[in-house]
PDB file of C-alpha atoms in Angstrom:
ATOM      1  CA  UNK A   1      -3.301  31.972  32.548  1.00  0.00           C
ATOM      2  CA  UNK A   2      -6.205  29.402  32.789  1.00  0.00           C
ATOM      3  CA  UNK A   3      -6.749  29.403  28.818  1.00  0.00           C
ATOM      4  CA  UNK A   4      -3.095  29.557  27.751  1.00  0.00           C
ATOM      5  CA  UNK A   5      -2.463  26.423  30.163  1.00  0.00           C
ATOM      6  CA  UNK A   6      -5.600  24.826  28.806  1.00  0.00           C
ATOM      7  CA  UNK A   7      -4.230  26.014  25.147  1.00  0.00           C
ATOM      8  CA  UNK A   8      -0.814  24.010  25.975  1.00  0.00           C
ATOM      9  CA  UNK A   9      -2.546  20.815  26.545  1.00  0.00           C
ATOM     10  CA  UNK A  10      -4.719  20.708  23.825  1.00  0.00           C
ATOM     11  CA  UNK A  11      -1.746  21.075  21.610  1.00  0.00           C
ATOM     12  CA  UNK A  12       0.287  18.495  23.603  1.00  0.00           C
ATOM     13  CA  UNK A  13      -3.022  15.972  22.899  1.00  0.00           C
ATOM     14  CA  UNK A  14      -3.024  16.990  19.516  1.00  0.00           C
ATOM     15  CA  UNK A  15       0.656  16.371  19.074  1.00  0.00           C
ATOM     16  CA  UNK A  16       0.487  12.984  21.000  1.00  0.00           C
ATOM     17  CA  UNK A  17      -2.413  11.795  18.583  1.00  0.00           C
ATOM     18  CA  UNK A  18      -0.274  12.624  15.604  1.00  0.00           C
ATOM     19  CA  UNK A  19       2.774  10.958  17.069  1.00  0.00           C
ATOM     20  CA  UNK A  20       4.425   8.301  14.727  1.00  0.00           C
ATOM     21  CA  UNK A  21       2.473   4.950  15.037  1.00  0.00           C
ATOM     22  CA  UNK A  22       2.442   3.744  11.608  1.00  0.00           C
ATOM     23  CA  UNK A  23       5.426   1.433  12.102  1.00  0.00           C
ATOM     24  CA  UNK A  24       4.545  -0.166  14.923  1.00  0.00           C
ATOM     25  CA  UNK A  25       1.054  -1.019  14.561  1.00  0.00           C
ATOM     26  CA  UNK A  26       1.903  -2.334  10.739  1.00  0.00           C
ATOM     27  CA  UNK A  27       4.573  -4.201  12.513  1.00  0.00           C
ATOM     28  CA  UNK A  28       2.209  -5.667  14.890  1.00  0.00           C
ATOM     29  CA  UNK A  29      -0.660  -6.466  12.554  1.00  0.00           C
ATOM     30  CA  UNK A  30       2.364  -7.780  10.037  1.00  0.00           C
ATOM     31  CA  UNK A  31       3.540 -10.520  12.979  1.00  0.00           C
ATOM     32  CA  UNK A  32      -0.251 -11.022  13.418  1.00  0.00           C
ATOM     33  CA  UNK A  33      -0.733 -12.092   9.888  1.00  0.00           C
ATOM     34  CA  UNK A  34       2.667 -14.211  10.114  1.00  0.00           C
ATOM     35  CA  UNK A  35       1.379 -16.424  13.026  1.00  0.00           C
ATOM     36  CA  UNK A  36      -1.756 -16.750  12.222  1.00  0.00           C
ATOM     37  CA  UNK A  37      -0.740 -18.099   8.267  1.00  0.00           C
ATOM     38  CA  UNK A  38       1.582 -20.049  10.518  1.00  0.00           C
ATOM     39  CA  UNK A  39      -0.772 -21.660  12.097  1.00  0.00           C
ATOM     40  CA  UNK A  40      -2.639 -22.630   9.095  1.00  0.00           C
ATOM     41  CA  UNK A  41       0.190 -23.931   7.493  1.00  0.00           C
ATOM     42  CA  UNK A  42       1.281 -25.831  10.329  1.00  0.00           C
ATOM     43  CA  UNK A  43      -2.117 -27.273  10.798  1.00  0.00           C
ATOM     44  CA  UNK A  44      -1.876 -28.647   7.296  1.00  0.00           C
ATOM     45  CA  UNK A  45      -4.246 -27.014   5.349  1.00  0.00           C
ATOM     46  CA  UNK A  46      -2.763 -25.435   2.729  1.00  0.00           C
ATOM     47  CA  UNK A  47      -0.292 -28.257   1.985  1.00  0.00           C
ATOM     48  CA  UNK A  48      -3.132 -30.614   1.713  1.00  0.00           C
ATOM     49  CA  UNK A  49      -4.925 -28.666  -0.906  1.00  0.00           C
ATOM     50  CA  UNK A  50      -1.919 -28.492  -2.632  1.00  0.00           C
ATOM     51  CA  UNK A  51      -1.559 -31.681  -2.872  1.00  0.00           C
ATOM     52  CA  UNK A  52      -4.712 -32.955  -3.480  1.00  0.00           C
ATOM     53  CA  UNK A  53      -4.620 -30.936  -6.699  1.00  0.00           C
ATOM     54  CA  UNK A  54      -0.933 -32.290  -7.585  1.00  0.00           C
ATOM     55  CA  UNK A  55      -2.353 -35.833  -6.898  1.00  0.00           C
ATOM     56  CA  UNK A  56      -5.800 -35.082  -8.790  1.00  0.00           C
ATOM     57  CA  UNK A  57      -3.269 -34.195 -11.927  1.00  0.00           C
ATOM     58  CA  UNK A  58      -1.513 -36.820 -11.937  1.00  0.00           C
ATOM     59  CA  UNK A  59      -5.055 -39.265 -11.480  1.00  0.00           C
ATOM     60  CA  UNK A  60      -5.937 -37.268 -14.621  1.00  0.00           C
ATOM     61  CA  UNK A  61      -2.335 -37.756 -16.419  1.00  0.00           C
ATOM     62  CA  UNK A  62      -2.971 -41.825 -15.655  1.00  0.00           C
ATOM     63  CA  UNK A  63      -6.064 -42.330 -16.318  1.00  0.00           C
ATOM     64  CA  UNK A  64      -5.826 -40.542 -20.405  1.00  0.00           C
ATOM     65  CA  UNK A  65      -2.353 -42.123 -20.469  1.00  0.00           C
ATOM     66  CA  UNK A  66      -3.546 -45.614 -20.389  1.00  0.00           C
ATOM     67  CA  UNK A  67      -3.571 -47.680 -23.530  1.00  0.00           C
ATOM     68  CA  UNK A  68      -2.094 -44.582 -25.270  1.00  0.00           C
ATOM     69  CA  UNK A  69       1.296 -44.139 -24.408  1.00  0.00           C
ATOM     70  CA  UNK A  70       3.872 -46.669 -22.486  1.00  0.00           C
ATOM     71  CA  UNK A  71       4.039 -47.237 -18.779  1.00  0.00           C
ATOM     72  CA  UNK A  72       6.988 -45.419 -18.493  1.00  0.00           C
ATOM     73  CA  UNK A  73       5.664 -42.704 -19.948  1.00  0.00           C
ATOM     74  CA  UNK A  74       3.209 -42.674 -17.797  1.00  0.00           C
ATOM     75  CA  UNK A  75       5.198 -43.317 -14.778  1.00  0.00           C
ATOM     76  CA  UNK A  76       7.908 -40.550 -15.505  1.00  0.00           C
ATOM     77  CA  UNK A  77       4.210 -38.167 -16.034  1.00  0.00           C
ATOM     78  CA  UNK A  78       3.029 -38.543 -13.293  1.00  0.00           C
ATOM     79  CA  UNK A  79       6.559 -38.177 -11.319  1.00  0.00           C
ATOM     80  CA  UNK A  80       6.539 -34.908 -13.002  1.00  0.00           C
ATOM     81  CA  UNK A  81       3.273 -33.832 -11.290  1.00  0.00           C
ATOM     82  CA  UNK A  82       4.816 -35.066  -7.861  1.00  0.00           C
ATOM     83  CA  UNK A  83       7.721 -33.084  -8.829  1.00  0.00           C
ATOM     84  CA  UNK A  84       5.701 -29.696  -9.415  1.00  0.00           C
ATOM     85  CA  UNK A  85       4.279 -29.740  -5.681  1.00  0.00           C
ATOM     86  CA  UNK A  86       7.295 -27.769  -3.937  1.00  0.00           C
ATOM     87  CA  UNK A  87       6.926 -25.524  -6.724  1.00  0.00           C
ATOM     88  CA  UNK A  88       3.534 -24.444  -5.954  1.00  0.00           C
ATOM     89  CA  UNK A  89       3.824 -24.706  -2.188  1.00  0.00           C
ATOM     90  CA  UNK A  90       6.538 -22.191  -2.582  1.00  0.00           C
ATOM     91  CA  UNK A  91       4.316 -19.921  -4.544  1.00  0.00           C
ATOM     92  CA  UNK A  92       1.584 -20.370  -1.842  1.00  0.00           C
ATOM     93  CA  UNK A  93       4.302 -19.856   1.171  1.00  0.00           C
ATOM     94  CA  UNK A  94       5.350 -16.251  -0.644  1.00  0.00           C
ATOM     95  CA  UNK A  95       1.739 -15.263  -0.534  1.00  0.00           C
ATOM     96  CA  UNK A  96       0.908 -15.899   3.102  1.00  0.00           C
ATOM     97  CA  UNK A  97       4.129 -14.719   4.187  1.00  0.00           C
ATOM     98  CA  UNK A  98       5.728 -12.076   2.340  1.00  0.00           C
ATOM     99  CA  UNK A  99       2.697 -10.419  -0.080  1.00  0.00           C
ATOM    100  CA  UNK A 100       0.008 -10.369   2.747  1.00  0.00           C
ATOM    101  CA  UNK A 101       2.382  -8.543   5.827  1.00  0.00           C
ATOM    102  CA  UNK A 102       3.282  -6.179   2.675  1.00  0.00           C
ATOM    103  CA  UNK A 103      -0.071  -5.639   1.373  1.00  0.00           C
ATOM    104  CA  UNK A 104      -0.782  -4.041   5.048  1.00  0.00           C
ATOM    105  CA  UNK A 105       0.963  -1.684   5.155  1.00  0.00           C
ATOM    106  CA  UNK A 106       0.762  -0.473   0.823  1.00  0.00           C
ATOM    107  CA  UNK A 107      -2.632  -0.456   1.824  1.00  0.00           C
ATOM    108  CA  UNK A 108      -2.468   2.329   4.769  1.00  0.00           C
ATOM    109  CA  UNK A 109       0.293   4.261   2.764  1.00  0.00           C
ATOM    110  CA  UNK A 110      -1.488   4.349  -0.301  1.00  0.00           C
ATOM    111  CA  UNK A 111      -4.573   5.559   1.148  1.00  0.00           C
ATOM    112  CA  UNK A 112      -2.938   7.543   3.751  1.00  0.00           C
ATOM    113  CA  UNK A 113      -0.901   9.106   0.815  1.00  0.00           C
ATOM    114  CA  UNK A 114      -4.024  10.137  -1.418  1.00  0.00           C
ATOM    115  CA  UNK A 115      -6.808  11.496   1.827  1.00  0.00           C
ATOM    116  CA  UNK A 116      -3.541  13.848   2.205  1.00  0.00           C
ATOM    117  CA  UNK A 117      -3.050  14.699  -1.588  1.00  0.00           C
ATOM    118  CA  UNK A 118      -6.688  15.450  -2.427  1.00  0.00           C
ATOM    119  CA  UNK A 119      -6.960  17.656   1.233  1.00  0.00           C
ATOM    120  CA  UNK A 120      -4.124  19.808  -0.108  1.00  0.00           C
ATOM    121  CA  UNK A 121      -5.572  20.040  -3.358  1.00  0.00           C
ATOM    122  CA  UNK A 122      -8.937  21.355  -2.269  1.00  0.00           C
ATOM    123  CA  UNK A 123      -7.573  23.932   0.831  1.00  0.00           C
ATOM    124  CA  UNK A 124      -8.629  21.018   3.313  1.00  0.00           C
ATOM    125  CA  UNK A 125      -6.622  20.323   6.399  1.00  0.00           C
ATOM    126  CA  UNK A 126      -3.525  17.428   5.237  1.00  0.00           C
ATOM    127  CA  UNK A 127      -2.944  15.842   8.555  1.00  0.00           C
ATOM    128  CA  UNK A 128      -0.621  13.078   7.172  1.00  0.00           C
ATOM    129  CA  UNK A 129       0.712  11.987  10.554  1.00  0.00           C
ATOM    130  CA  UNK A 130      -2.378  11.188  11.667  1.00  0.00           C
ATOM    131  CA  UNK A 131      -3.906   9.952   8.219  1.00  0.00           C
ATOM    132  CA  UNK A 132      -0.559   7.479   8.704  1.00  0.00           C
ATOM    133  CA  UNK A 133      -1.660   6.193  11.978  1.00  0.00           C
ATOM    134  CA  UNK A 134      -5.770   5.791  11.666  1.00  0.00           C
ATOM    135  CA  UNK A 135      -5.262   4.005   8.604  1.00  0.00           C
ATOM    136  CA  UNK A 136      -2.002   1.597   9.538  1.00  0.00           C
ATOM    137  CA  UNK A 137      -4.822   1.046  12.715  1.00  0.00           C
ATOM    138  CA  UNK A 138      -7.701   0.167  10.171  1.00  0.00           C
ATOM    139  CA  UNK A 139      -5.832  -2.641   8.550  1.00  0.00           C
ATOM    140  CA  UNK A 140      -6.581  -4.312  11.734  1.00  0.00           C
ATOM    141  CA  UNK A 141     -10.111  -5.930  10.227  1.00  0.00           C
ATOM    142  CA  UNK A 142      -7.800  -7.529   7.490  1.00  0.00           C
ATOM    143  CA  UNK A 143      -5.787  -9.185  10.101  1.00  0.00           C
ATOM    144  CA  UNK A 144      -9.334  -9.719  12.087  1.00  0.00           C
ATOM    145  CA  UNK A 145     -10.542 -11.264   8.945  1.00  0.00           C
ATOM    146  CA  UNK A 146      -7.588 -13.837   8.941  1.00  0.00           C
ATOM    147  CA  UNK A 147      -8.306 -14.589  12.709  1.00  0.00           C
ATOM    148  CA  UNK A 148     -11.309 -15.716  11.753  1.00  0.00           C
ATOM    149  CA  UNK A 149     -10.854 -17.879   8.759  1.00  0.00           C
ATOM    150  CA  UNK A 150      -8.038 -19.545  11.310  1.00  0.00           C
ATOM    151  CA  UNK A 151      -9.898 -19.604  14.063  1.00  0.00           C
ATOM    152  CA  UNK A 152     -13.183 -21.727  11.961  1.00  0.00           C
ATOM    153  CA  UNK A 153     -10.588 -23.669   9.997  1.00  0.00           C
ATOM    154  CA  UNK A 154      -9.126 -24.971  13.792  1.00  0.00           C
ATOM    155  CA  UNK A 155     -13.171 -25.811  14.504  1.00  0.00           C
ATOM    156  CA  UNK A 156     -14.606 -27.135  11.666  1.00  0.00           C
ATOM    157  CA  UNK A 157     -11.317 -28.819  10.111  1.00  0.00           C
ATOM    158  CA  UNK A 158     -11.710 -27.555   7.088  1.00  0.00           C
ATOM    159  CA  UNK A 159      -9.512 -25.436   5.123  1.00  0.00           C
ATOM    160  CA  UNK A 160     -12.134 -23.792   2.259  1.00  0.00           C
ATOM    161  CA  UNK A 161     -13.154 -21.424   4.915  1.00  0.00           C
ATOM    162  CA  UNK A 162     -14.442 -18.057   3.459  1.00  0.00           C
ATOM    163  CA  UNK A 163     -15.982 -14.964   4.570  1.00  0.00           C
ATOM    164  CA  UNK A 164     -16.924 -13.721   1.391  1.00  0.00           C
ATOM    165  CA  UNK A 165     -20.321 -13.933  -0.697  1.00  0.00           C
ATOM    166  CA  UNK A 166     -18.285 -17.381  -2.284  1.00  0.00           C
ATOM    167  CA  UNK A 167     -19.749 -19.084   0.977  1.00  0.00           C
ATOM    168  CA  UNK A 168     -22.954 -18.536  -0.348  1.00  0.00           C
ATOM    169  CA  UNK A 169     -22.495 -20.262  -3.178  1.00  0.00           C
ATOM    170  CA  UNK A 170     -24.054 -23.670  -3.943  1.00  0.00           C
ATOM    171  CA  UNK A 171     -21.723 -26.717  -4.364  1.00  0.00           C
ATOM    172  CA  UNK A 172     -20.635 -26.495  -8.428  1.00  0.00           C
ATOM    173  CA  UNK A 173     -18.021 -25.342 -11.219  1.00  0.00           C
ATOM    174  CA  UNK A 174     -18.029 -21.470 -11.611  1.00  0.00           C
ATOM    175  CA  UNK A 175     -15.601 -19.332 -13.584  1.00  0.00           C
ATOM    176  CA  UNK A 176     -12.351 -18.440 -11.528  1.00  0.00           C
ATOM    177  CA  UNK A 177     -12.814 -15.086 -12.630  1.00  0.00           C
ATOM    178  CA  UNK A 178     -16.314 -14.529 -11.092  1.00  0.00           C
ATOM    179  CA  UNK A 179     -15.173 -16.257  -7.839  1.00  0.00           C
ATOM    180  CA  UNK A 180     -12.240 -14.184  -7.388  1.00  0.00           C
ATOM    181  CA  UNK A 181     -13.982 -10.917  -7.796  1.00  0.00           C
ATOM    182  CA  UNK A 182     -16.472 -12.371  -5.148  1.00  0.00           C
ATOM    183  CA  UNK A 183     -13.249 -12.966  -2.986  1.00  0.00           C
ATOM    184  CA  UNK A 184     -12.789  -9.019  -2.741  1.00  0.00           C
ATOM    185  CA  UNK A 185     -15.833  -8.665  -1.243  1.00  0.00           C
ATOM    186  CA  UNK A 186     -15.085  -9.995   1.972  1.00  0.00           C
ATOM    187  CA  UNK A 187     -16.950  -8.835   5.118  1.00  0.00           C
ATOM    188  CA  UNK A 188     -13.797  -7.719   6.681  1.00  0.00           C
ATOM    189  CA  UNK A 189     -12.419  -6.027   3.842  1.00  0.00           C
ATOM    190  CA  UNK A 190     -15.198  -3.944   3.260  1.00  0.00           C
ATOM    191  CA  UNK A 191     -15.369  -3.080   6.848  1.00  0.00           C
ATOM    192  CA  UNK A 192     -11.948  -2.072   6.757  1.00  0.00           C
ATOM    193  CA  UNK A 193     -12.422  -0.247   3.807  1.00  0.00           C
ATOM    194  CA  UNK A 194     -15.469   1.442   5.539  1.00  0.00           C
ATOM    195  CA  UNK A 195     -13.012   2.943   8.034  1.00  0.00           C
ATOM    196  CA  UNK A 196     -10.531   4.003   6.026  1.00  0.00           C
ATOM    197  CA  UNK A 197     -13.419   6.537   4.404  1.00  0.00           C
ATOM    198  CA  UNK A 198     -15.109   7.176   7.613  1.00  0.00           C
ATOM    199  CA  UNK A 199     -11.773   8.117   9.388  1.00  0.00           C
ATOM    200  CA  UNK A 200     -10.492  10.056   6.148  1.00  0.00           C
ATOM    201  CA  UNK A 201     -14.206  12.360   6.665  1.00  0.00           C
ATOM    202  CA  UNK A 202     -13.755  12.508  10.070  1.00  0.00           C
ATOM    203  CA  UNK A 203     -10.383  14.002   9.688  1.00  0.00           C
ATOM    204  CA  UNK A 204     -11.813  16.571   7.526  1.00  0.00           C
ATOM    205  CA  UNK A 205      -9.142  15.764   5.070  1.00  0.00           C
ATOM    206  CA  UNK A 206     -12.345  14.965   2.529  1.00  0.00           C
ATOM    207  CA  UNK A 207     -16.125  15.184   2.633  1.00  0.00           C
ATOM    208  CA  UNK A 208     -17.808  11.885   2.972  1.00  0.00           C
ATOM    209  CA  UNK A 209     -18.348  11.233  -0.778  1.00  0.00           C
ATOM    210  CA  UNK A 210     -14.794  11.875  -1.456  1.00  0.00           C
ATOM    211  CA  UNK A 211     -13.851   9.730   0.930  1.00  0.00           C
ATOM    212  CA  UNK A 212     -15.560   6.854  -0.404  1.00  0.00           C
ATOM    213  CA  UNK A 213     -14.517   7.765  -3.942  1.00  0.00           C
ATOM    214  CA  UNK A 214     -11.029   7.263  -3.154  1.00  0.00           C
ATOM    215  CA  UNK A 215     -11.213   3.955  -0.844  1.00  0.00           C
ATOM    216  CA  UNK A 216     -13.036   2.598  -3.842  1.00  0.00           C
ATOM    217  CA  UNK A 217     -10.936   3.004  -6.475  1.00  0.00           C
ATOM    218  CA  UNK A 218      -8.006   1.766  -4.390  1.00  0.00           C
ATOM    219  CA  UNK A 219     -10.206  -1.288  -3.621  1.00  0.00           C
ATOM    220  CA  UNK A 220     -10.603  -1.813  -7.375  1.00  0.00           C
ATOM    221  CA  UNK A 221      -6.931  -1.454  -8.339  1.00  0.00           C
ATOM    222  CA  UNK A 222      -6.181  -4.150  -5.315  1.00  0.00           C
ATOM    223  CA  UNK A 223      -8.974  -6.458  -6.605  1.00  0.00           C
ATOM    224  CA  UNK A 224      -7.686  -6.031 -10.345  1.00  0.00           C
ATOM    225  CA  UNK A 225      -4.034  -6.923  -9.004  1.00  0.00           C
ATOM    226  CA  UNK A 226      -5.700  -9.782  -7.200  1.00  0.00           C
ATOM    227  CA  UNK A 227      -8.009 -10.904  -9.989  1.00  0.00           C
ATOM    228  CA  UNK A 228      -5.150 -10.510 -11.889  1.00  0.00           C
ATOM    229  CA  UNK A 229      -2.532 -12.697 -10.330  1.00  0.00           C
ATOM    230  CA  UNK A 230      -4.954 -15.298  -9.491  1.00  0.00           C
ATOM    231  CA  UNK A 231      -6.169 -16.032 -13.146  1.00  0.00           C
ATOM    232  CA  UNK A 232      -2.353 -16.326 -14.351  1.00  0.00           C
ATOM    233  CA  UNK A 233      -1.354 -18.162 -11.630  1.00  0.00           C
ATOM    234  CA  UNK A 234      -4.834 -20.630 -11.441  1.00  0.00           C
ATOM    235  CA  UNK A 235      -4.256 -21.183 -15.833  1.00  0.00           C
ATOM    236  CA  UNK A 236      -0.410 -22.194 -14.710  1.00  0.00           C
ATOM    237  CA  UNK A 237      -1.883 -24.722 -12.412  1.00  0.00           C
ATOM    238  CA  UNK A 238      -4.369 -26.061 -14.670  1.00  0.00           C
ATOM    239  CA  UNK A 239      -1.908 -25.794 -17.488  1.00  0.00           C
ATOM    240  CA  UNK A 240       0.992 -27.920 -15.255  1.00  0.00           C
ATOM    241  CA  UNK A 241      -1.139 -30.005 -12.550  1.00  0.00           C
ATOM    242  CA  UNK A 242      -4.415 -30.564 -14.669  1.00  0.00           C
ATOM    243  CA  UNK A 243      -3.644 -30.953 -18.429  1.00  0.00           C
ATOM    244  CA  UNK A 244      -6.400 -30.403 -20.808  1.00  0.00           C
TER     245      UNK A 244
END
């Protein structure tokens, strides 16, 4: 009687930890990531690097403009370049506000999705529920990560805050491709990726080097898509804001 009552509530504990979560802790960490971009935004930083480049492009379209072309040339240039900030500040708004809440939670599906494919390839226990849930939870250092660049921004009043290896870099011109990749590895993500495997092996959906197989190629197709986007949208902005 003892052991089938002590039987019953193991099951009910294992049935409570594989209750739905996913939703609501994406949602959460989503509304996170919405106030705390807010914030940033609202503080001013990202509309005043946006338009210190737009202004820096049009100092550029002047100053080569001079003694080639006519003032009103010029003039109507560099109205153009004014022209081109709402553009870009839309661009920059879509990221913050409708990729990065997204990313979340393709993040925790994806890798959610895959822990559970390889288990039921190899005979391993699937446990999707509960894949669903740990890994929604583990986007939490992402939105940790943000908290952070906010919360230093607020201090030091500066908006090139990083917490990637780019802070270690010395003051100087380096190739947008190199800095982006160096943008991937940032302390939080890698963290967060480090739970994702560590909760996948503790699961037993995986062994260990599985587990880390998987979270890094995921972590390479993000950072490709990321690398990606950024070097077509930084050669539109160079292109449109900084003529050559």
């Amino acid at each position: 009687m003892v052991e089938a009552v002590s039987m019953g509530a193991s099951n009910r504990a294992g049935a409570a930890s594989d209750s739905p979560r996913f939703g609501p802790t994406l949602a959460l960490w989503a509304a996170l990531v919405l106030g705390l971009n807010g914030v940033i935004w609202l503080a001013g930083f990202r509309t005043s690097a946006l338009a210190e480049g737009v202004e820096q492009g049009a100092a550029r379209v002047e100053s080569r403009g001079i003694g080639e072309v006519s003032d009103d040339l010029i003039r109507r240039a560099i109205q153009t370049q004014h022209d081109t900030l709402s553009f870009w500040t839309t661009l920059a708004w879509l990221g913050d506000f409708l990729v990065e809440p997204l990313a979340l939670a393709a993040r925790a599906l994806a890798a959610a999705t895959l822990f559970a494919s390889v288990a039921a390839l190899v005979g391993r226990p699937v446990r999707y529920e509960l894949a669903l849930n740990e890994c929604a939870t583990a986007q939490g250092f992402w939105v940790l990560g943000l908290a952070v660049q906010a919360a230093l921004m607020m201090t030091l009043r500066r908006g090139d805050i990083e917490t990637s290896p780019t802070l270690l870099l010395p003051q100087g011109v380096y190739p947008a491709a190199a800095w982006l990749a160096l943008r991937q590895l940032d302390l939080f993500a890698v963290l967060g990726w480090s739970a994702l495997a560590r909760g996948a092996w503790r699961r037993g959906q995986v062994n260990l080097t599985a587990a880390v197989l998987i979270c890094v190629m995921l972590w390479l197709v993000e950072a490709v898509i990321r690398i990606g986007f950024g070097l077509v949208i930084g050669a539109g902005a160079r292109l449109v804001i900084a003529p050559g």
